[in-house]
Short mmCIF file of C-alpha atoms in Angstrom, two decimals:
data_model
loop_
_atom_site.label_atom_id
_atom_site.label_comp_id
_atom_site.label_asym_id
_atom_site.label_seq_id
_atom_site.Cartn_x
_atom_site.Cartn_y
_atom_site.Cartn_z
CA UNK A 1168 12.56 35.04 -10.46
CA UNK A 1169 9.86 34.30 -13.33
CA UNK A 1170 7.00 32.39 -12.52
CA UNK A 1171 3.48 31.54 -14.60
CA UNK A 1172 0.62 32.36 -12.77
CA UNK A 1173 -2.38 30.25 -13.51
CA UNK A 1174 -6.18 29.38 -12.74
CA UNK A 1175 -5.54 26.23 -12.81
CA UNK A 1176 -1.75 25.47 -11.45
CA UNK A 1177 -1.91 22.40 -8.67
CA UNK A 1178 -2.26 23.43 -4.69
CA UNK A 1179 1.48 22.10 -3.27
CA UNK A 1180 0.79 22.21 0.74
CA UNK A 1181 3.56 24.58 2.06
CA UNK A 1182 5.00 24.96 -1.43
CA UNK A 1183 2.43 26.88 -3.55
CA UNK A 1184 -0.91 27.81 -4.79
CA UNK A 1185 -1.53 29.44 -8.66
CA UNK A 1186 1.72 28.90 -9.52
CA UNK A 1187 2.72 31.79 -6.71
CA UNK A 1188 5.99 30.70 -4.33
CA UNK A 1189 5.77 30.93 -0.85
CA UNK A 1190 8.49 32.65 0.25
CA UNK A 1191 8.62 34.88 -2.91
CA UNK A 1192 10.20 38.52 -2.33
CA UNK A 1193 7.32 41.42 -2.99
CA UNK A 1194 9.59 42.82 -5.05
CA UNK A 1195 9.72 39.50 -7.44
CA UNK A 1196 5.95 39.60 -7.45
CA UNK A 1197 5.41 42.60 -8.54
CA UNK A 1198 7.72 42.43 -11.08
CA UNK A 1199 6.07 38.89 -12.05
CA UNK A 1200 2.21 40.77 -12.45
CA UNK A 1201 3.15 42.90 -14.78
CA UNK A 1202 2.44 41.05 -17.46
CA UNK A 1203 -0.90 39.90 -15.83
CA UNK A 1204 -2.28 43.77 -16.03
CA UNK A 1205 -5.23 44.22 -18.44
CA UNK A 1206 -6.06 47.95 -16.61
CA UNK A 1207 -3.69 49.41 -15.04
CA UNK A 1208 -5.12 52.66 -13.59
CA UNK A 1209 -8.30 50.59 -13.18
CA UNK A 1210 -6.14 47.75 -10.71
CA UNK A 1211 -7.73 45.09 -13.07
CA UNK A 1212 -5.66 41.88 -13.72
CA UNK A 1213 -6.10 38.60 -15.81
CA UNK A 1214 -4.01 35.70 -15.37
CA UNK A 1215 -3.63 32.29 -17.15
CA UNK A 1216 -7.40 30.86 -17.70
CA UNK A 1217 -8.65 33.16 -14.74
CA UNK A 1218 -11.41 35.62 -14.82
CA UNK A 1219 -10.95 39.34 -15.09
CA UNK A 1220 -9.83 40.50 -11.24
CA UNK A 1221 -9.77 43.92 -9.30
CA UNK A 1222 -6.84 44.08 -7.12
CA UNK A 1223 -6.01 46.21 -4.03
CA UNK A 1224 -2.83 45.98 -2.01
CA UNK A 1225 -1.70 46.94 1.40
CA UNK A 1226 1.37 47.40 3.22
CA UNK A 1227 2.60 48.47 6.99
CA UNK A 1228 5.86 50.16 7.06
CA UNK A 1229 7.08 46.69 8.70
CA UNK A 1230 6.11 44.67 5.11
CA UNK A 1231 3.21 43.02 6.33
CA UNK A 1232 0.06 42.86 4.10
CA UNK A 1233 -0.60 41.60 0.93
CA UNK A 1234 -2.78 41.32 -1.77
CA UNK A 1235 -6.21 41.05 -2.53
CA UNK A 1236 -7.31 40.10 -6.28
CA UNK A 1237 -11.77 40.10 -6.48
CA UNK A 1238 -13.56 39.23 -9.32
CA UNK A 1239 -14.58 42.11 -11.82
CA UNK A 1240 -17.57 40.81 -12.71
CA UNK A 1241 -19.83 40.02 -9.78
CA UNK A 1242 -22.54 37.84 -12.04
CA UNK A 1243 -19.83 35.01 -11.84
CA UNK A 1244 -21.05 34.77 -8.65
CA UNK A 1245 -24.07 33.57 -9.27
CA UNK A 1246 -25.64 35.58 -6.68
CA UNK A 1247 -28.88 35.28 -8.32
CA UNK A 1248 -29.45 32.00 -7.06
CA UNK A 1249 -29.47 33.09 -3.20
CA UNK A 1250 -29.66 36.80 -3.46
CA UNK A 1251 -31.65 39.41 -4.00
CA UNK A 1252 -29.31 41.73 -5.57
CA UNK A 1253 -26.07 41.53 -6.19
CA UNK A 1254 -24.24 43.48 -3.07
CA UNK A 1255 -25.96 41.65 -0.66
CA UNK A 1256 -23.48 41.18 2.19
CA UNK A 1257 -23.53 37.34 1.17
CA UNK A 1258 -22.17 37.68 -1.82
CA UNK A 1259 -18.63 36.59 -2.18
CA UNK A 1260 -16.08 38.69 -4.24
CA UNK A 1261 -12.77 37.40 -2.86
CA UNK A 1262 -10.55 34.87 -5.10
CA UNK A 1263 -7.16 35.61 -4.06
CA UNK A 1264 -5.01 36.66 -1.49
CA UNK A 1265 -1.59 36.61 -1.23
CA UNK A 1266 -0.43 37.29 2.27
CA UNK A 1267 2.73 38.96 3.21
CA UNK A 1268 5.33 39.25 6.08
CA UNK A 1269 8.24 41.38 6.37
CA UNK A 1270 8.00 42.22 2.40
CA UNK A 1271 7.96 38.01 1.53
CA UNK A 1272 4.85 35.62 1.10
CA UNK A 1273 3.97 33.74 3.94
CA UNK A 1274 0.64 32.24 2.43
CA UNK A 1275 -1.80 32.33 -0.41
CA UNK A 1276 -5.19 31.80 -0.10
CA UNK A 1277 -8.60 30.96 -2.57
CA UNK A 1278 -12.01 31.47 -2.40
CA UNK A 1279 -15.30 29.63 -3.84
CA UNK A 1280 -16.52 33.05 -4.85
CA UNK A 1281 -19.20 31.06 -6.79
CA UNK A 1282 -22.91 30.10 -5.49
CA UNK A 1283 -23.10 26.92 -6.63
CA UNK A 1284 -26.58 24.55 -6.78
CA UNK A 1285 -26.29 21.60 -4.62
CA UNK A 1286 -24.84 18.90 -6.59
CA UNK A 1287 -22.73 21.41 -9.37
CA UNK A 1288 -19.38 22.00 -9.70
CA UNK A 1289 -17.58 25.86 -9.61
CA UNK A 1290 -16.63 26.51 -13.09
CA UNK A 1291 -14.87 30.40 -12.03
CA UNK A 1292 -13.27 30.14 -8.93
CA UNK A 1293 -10.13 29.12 -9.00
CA UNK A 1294 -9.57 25.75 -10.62
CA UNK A 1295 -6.31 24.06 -9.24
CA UNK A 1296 -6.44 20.51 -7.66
CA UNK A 1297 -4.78 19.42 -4.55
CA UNK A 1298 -2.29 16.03 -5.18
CA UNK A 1299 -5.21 14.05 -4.91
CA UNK A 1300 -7.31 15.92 -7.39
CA UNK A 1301 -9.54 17.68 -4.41
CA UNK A 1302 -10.07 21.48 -4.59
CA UNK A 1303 -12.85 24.14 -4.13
CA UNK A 1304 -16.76 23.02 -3.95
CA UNK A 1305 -15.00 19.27 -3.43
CA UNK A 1306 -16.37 17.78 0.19
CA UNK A 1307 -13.86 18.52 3.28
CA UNK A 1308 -14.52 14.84 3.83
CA UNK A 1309 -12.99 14.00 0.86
CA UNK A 1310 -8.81 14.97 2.25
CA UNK A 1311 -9.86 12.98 5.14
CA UNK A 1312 -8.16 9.57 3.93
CA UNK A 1313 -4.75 11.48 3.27
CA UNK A 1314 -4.37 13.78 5.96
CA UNK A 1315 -5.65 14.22 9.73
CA UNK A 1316 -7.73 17.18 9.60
CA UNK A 1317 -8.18 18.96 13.08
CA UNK A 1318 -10.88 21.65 13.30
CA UNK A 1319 -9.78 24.80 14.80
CA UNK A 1320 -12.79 26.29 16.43
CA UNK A 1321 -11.80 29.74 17.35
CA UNK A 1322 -10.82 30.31 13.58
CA UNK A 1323 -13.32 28.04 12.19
CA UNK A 1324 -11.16 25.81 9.67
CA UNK A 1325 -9.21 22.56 9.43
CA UNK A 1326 -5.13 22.03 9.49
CA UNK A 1327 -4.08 19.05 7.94
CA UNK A 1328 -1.72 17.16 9.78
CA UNK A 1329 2.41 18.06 9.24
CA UNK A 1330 3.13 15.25 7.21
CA UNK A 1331 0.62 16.42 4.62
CA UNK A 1332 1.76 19.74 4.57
CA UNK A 1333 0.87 23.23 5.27
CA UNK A 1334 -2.44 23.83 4.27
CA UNK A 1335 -6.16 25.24 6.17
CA UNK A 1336 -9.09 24.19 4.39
CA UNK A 1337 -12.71 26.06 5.15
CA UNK A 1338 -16.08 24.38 5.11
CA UNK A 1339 -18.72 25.87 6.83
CA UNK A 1340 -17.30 26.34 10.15
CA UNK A 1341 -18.26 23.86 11.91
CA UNK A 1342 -16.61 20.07 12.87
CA UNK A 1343 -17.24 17.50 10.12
CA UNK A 1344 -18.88 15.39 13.15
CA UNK A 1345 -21.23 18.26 13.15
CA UNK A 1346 -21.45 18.61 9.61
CA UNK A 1347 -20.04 16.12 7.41
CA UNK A 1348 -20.82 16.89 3.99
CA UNK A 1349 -19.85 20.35 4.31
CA UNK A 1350 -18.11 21.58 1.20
CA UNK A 1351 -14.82 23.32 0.58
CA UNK A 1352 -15.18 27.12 0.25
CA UNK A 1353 -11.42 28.41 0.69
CA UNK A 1354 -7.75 26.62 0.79
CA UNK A 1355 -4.70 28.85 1.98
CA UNK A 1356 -1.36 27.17 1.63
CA UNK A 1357 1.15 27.92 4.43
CA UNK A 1358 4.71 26.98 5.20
CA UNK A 1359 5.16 24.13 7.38
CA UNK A 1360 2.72 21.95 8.82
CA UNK A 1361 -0.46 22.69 11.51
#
């Protein structure tokens, strides 16, 4: 199977996120990075309009795991604008995850690794749009007329209803009728629907 991975690839609820398959064997995965490795000794990766990433990988004897891709270069965080210095525990390194299950991918999830100023846009993190042209540092408010979003509080993110597709969608942790302009900070696509 050959796929195109990409920054910027639409979000398909239960389908797909960066271009990645759910349900994709490991072994077609790994075959399909290859030609995203810019270091390999140094686990450093670079795919279509993406930032330079560290990756790490981890596997049970069962095939459950995944991978974690971080970005290299921790000043695209911004972390000057909240932080002191730049490993402060705030500081957000994750930008994607790709989650397995008995050696296939089960779900694929993004990160706002950005600090962004109230009011701006992320211009690193990962830039693929939803159907409706929502993604991350976009208002959780803003799915609300397309899909019923029901908070989970014990994991502290949304599900969108099943006829939207599978897809959680993190804010800030907390209801919208707690906090309604609470912006988007991750999206993991999933198969099925909540």
């Amino acid at each position: 199977m050959t796929i195109s991975i990409s920054w910027s690839a639409p979000i398909l609820p239960s389908i797909s996120l960066a271009g990645i398959p759910l349900g994709m064997h490991v072994e077609d995965f790994e075959r399909a990075i290859k030609q995203y490795v810019i270091d390999d000794k140094a686990g450093l990766y670079k795919f279509t309009d993406s930032p330079v990433l560290l990756m790490m990988k981890s596997f049970d004897s069962d095939g459950c795991g995944g991978y974690g891709f971080f970005v290299h270069d921790v000043d695209l965080t911004n972390w000057q604008l909240y932080y002191d210095r730049p490993d402060h525990p705030g500081v957000e390194t994750r930008a994607l995850h790709v989650l397995v299950r008995e050696w296939k991918i089960y779900a694929i999830k993004t990160w706002l690794y950005e600090s962004v100023a109230q009011g701006y846009k992320p211009v690193s993190s990962y830039q693929g749009k939803l159907p409706e042209g929502i993604g991350l540092g976009d208002l959780v408010r803003d799915l609300s007329p397309y899909t019923e979003l029901e908070f989970d509080s014990s994991e502290e993110w949304f599900y969108t209803d099943e006829k939207y597709g599978g897809l959680e969608v993190c804010g800030y942790g907390s209801d919208l009728s707690d906090d309604p302009d609470q912006i988007i900070t991750s999206l993991t696509v999933i198969a099925g629907g909540s």
